[in-house]
Amino acid sequence: MRGRDAKRETMSIGVFDSGVGGLTVHRALVERFPQADFVYLADQANAPYGGRPGEEIVDLTKAGCIRLFDEGASLIVLACNTASAIALRRLQQTWLPGYRRETGRPLNVLGIIVPTIEAATGMPWEHEADRRDEQVTKVDVLGVFSTPGTANSRVFEIEIDKRKQDLAVFSEPCPNLARMIEENADREALAGEIAGHVDALRRRIGRHPDRAVLGCTHYEIVADLFRDALPPGTPLIHQPGATAEALGRYMERHPEYVAGGTGQRRFLTTGTPGPQNGLVGSFWGEPLAFEGA
Ligand code: DGL
């Protein structure tokens, strides 16, 4: 409870991921809210999440949220598809209301699947299709590259099917990719891995998808390699921008989370503190060192 008492007065936006992937979302949020204070937590001691059992992902995500709330965050963005797909609803329903009462603070946790689906369908989340008289004449195919955890949850298939019958979703689980990015694999190895998944998805669909979601925040770090492996011009739905836009709309509806701030940025890791790996360095554009969480 140390941080909870000490840092209660400050109010920042928390950003959570198993590792460095969430930095892609963090950067877009910082661009959108330059004055806000941010604290980023990478649970690198437990990364990757994508192949872990669901209950572990729930427990680890909850621990990460508590850590960020202790650091003064009032609003947390789970910049992790796996945590958003598997843990978010459970935490919002079974844990957060009691925790909010216990602390007496306005606290919330948001995910990145909803903004992504809004961007993929072009429809607000509230929209659910009325299927009665529907005549679908052409179906576009959306490919979703993700961790096995996100793919097994079928969240993109289920939620898009409720909203847009002319968009068929095919997920491609990529069991090694987040770990390879986290471990700073060389770009040639990453390009080979990504080309293999693009080809596996093509074979499963029978053709390439019409558009694609990089449904794991780590993949955005190597978005150029996905672009090279997919047919030229395949539109990619970018989660960072979609999440920043959605957070802007959320803040308008919930001004209690607009905290002022002085543009502070802190980066914490449950893993080894210090500079992050080279892939992240080149994506971030300047050296980035993490403090121990
Ligand atoms: N970056 C995360 C995601 O969006 C987690 C990847 C992992 O830890 O497996 O799913």
Coordinates of C-alpha atoms and ligand atoms in Angstrom, one line a residue:
M1 CA 0.0 0.0 0.0
R2 CA 3.1 2.2 0.2
G3 CA 2.6 3.9 -3.2
R4 CA -1.2 4.1 -2.9
D5 CA -0.9 6.5 0.1
A6 CA 2.2 8.3 -1.0
K7 CA 1.1 9.1 -4.6
R8 CA -2.6 9.5 -4.2
E9 CA -2.6 13.3 -5.0
T10 CA -1.0 12.8 -8.4
M11 CA -3.1 11.6 -11.3
S12 CA -1.5 10.1 -14.4
I13 CA -2.3 7.7 -17.2
G14 CA -1.0 4.2 -16.7
V15 CA 0.0 2.1 -19.7
F16 CA 0.5 -1.6 -19.2
D17 CA 1.9 -4.4 -21.3
S18 CA 3.8 -7.6 -20.8
G19 CA 6.8 -5.9 -22.3
V20 CA 7.9 -3.3 -24.8
G21 CA 5.0 -3.7 -27.3
G22 CA 2.8 -1.3 -25.4
L23 CA 5.3 1.4 -26.1
T24 CA 3.8 1.7 -29.6
V25 CA 0.5 2.6 -28.0
H26 CA 2.2 4.8 -25.3
R27 CA 3.8 6.9 -28.0
A28 CA 0.5 7.6 -29.7
L29 CA -1.1 8.5 -26.4
V30 CA 1.7 10.9 -25.5
E31 CA 1.3 12.6 -28.9
R32 CA -2.4 12.9 -28.3
F33 CA -2.1 14.1 -24.7
P34 CA 1.3 15.9 -24.5
Q35 CA 0.5 17.5 -21.1
A36 CA -0.6 14.4 -19.3
D37 CA 1.7 12.5 -16.9
F38 CA 2.3 8.9 -18.0
V39 CA 3.6 5.9 -16.2
Y40 CA 4.4 2.8 -18.3
L41 CA 4.7 -0.7 -16.7
A42 CA 6.3 -3.6 -18.6
D43 CA 5.8 -6.9 -16.9
Q44 CA 9.0 -8.3 -18.5
A45 CA 9.6 -10.7 -15.6
N46 CA 6.5 -12.6 -16.9
A47 CA 6.6 -11.9 -20.6
P48 CA 5.4 -13.2 -23.0
Y49 CA 1.8 -13.6 -21.9
G50 CA 0.5 -15.0 -25.2
G51 CA 1.0 -18.7 -24.4
R52 CA 0.0 -18.5 -20.7
P53 CA -3.1 -20.0 -19.2
G54 CA -6.0 -17.5 -18.9
E55 CA -6.1 -17.4 -15.1
E56 CA -2.4 -16.5 -15.0
I57 CA -3.0 -13.6 -17.4
V58 CA -5.9 -12.4 -15.2
D59 CA -3.7 -12.5 -12.1
L60 CA -0.7 -10.9 -13.8
T61 CA -2.8 -8.1 -15.3
K62 CA -4.5 -7.4 -12.0
A63 CA -1.0 -7.2 -10.3
G64 CA 0.1 -4.8 -13.0
C65 CA -2.9 -2.6 -12.5
I66 CA -2.4 -2.4 -8.8
R67 CA 1.2 -1.4 -9.3
L68 CA 0.2 1.4 -11.7
F69 CA -2.6 2.6 -9.4
D70 CA 0.0 2.6 -6.6
E71 CA 2.1 4.9 -8.8
G72 CA -0.7 7.4 -9.0
A73 CA -2.4 6.3 -12.3
S74 CA -6.1 6.8 -12.2
L75 CA -6.8 5.5 -15.7
I76 CA -5.0 2.5 -17.1
V77 CA -4.8 1.5 -20.8
L78 CA -4.0 -2.2 -21.2
A79 CA -1.7 -1.8 -24.2
C80 CA -1.8 -5.5 -24.6
N81 CA -4.3 -7.5 -26.7
T82 CA -3.8 -10.6 -24.7
A83 CA -4.6 -8.9 -21.4
S84 CA -7.4 -6.9 -23.0
A85 CA -9.0 -10.0 -24.5
I86 CA -8.6 -12.4 -21.6
A87 CA -8.5 -10.3 -18.4
L88 CA -10.1 -6.9 -18.9
R89 CA -13.8 -7.8 -18.6
R90 CA -13.2 -10.1 -15.7
L91 CA -11.3 -7.4 -13.8
Q92 CA -13.9 -4.7 -14.6
Q93 CA -16.6 -7.0 -13.3
T94 CA -15.2 -8.8 -10.3
W95 CA -12.3 -6.7 -9.0
L96 CA -12.4 -3.0 -10.0
P97 CA -15.7 -1.9 -8.4
G98 CA -14.5 -3.1 -4.9
Y99 CA -11.0 -1.7 -5.4
R100 CA -12.5 1.6 -6.4
R101 CA -14.6 1.7 -3.2
E102 CA -11.7 0.6 -1.1
T103 CA -9.4 3.4 -2.4
G104 CA -12.1 6.0 -2.8
R105 CA -10.5 7.1 -6.0
P106 CA -12.0 7.4 -9.5
L107 CA -10.1 4.5 -11.2
N108 CA -10.7 2.7 -14.5
V109 CA -9.0 0.2 -16.8
L110 CA -9.5 0.3 -20.5
G111 CA -8.4 -2.0 -23.3
I112 CA -7.3 -1.8 -26.9
I113 CA -9.7 -4.4 -28.5
V114 CA -12.7 -2.1 -28.5
P115 CA -10.9 0.8 -30.3
T116 CA -9.4 -1.7 -32.8
I117 CA -12.8 -3.2 -33.6
E118 CA -14.2 0.3 -34.0
A119 CA -11.5 1.1 -36.5
A120 CA -11.8 -2.2 -38.3
T121 CA -15.6 -1.9 -38.7
G122 CA -15.9 1.9 -39.0
M123 CA -18.7 1.7 -36.4
P124 CA -19.0 2.8 -32.8
W125 CA -18.8 0.0 -30.2
E126 CA -22.5 0.5 -29.3
H127 CA -23.5 -0.6 -32.8
E128 CA -24.8 -4.2 -33.1
A129 CA -26.2 -5.2 -36.4
D130 CA -29.9 -6.1 -36.8
R131 CA -29.6 -9.2 -38.9
R132 CA -33.3 -9.7 -39.8
D133 CA -33.4 -8.2 -43.4
E134 CA -29.8 -8.3 -44.1
Q135 CA -28.6 -9.1 -47.6
V136 CA -24.8 -9.4 -47.7
T137 CA -23.5 -9.2 -51.2
K138 CA -19.7 -9.0 -50.7
V139 CA -17.6 -10.1 -47.8
D140 CA -14.2 -8.6 -47.1
V141 CA -11.7 -10.6 -45.2
L142 CA -9.8 -9.2 -42.2
G143 CA -6.7 -11.0 -41.1
V144 CA -5.7 -10.7 -37.5
F145 CA -2.1 -11.5 -36.5
S146 CA -2.0 -12.1 -32.7
T147 CA -0.7 -14.1 -29.8
P148 CA -2.2 -17.6 -29.3
G149 CA -4.1 -16.3 -26.2
T150 CA -5.8 -13.5 -28.2
A151 CA -6.5 -15.9 -31.1
N152 CA -8.0 -18.6 -28.8
S153 CA -10.3 -16.0 -27.2
R154 CA -11.8 -15.4 -30.6
V155 CA -12.6 -11.9 -29.5
F156 CA -12.2 -10.3 -32.9
E157 CA -14.3 -13.0 -34.6
I158 CA -17.1 -12.8 -32.1
E159 CA -17.3 -9.0 -31.7
I160 CA -16.9 -8.2 -35.4
D161 CA -19.6 -10.8 -36.3
K162 CA -22.1 -9.0 -34.0
R163 CA -21.4 -5.7 -35.8
K164 CA -20.5 -6.3 -39.4
Q165 CA -21.6 -9.3 -41.4
D166 CA -19.8 -8.3 -44.5
L167 CA -16.4 -8.6 -42.7
A168 CA -15.1 -12.1 -42.1
V169 CA -12.2 -12.5 -39.6
F170 CA -9.4 -15.0 -39.9
S171 CA -6.9 -15.0 -37.0
E172 CA -3.3 -16.2 -37.3
P173 CA -1.7 -17.0 -34.0
C174 CA 2.0 -16.2 -33.9
P175 CA 3.4 -18.1 -30.9
N176 CA 7.0 -17.0 -31.1
L177 CA 6.8 -13.4 -32.4
A178 CA 6.3 -11.3 -29.3
R179 CA 9.1 -13.2 -27.5
M180 CA 11.4 -12.7 -30.5
I181 CA 10.8 -9.0 -30.5
E182 CA 11.2 -8.8 -26.7
E183 CA 14.5 -10.7 -27.1
N184 CA 15.7 -8.4 -29.9
A185 CA 15.9 -11.1 -32.6
D186 CA 17.6 -10.0 -35.8
R187 CA 15.4 -8.5 -38.5
E188 CA 16.1 -11.3 -40.9
A189 CA 14.8 -13.9 -38.5
L190 CA 11.8 -11.7 -37.8
A191 CA 11.1 -11.3 -41.5
G192 CA 11.2 -15.1 -42.0
E193 CA 8.8 -15.7 -39.1
I194 CA 6.4 -13.0 -40.3
A195 CA 6.5 -14.2 -43.9
G196 CA 5.7 -17.7 -42.7
H197 CA 2.6 -16.4 -40.8
V198 CA 1.4 -14.3 -43.7
D199 CA 1.7 -17.4 -45.9
A200 CA -0.1 -19.6 -43.4
L201 CA -2.9 -17.2 -43.3
R202 CA -3.1 -16.9 -47.1
R203 CA -3.4 -20.7 -47.3
R204 CA -6.1 -20.8 -44.7
I205 CA -8.2 -18.1 -46.3
G206 CA -7.4 -19.2 -49.9
R207 CA -6.1 -15.7 -50.8
H208 CA -4.6 -12.8 -48.9
P209 CA -6.8 -10.8 -46.6
D210 CA -8.2 -7.5 -47.8
R211 CA -6.9 -5.7 -44.7
A212 CA -5.1 -6.7 -41.6
V213 CA -4.8 -6.0 -37.9
L214 CA -1.5 -6.3 -36.1
G215 CA -3.3 -7.6 -33.0
C216 CA -0.4 -7.7 -30.7
T217 CA 1.2 -4.4 -29.8
H218 CA 4.7 -5.9 -30.1
Y219 CA 4.1 -6.4 -33.9
E220 CA 3.7 -2.7 -34.5
I221 CA 7.4 -2.4 -33.8
V222 CA 8.1 -4.4 -36.9
A223 CA 5.0 -3.2 -38.9
D224 CA 7.3 -2.6 -41.9
L225 CA 8.1 -6.3 -42.1
F226 CA 4.4 -7.1 -42.1
R227 CA 3.9 -4.6 -44.8
D228 CA 6.7 -6.2 -46.9
A229 CA 5.2 -9.7 -46.4
L230 CA 1.7 -8.7 -47.3
P231 CA 0.6 -7.8 -50.8
P232 CA 1.6 -4.1 -51.5
G233 CA -1.0 -1.6 -50.3
T234 CA -2.8 -4.0 -48.0
P235 CA -4.4 -1.6 -45.4
L236 CA -3.2 -2.2 -41.9
I237 CA -5.4 -1.1 -39.0
H238 CA -3.1 0.5 -36.5
Q239 CA -4.0 0.0 -32.8
P240 CA -1.9 2.9 -31.4
G241 CA -3.7 5.6 -33.4
A242 CA -7.1 4.0 -32.9
T243 CA -6.5 3.7 -29.1
A244 CA -5.4 7.3 -28.8
E245 CA -8.5 8.5 -30.7
A246 CA -10.8 6.4 -28.5
L247 CA -9.1 7.6 -25.3
G248 CA -9.7 11.2 -26.5
R249 CA -13.4 10.4 -26.9
Y250 CA -13.4 8.7 -23.5
M251 CA -11.8 11.8 -21.8
E252 CA -14.5 14.0 -23.3
R253 CA -17.2 11.8 -21.6
H254 CA -15.2 11.4 -18.4
P255 CA -13.5 14.8 -17.5
E256 CA -12.8 13.4 -14.0
Y257 CA -9.8 11.6 -15.6
V258 CA -8.4 14.8 -17.2
A259 CA -5.6 15.4 -14.8
G260 CA -3.7 18.4 -16.1
G261 CA -0.2 17.1 -15.6
T262 CA 3.3 18.4 -16.5
G263 CA 4.2 15.9 -19.2
Q264 CA 6.1 13.5 -16.8
R265 CA 7.0 10.1 -18.3
R266 CA 8.1 7.2 -16.2
F267 CA 9.0 3.7 -17.5
L268 CA 9.0 0.8 -15.1
T269 CA 9.8 -2.9 -15.6
T270 CA 9.3 -6.0 -13.4
G271 CA 12.3 -7.3 -15.3
T272 CA 15.9 -6.0 -15.5
P273 CA 16.1 -2.3 -15.2
G274 CA 18.2 -0.3 -17.7
P275 CA 18.2 0.4 -21.4
Q276 CA 15.8 -1.5 -23.6
N277 CA 16.9 -3.6 -26.5
G278 CA 18.0 -2.3 -29.9
L279 CA 14.7 -3.0 -31.8
V280 CA 12.9 -0.8 -29.3
G281 CA 15.7 1.8 -29.5
S282 CA 15.3 2.1 -33.3
F283 CA 11.5 2.3 -33.0
W284 CA 11.6 4.8 -30.2
G285 CA 14.3 7.0 -31.8
E286 CA 16.2 7.8 -28.6
P287 CA 17.6 5.8 -25.8
L288 CA 15.0 4.5 -23.3
A289 CA 15.9 3.2 -19.9
F290 CA 13.4 1.5 -17.5
E291 CA 13.4 1.8 -13.7
G292 CA 12.8 -1.4 -11.6
A293 CA 9.2 -1.7 -10.6
Ligands
DGL1 N1 2.0 -7.1 -26.6 C1 1.0 -8.0 -26.1 C2 -0.2 -8.2 -26.9 O1 -0.6 -7.2 -27.5 C3 1.5 -9.2 -25.4 C4 2.4 -10.2 -26.1 C5 2.8 -11.3 -25.2 O2 3.2 -11.0 -24.1 O3 2.7 -12.5 -25.6 O4 -0.8 -9.2 -27.0

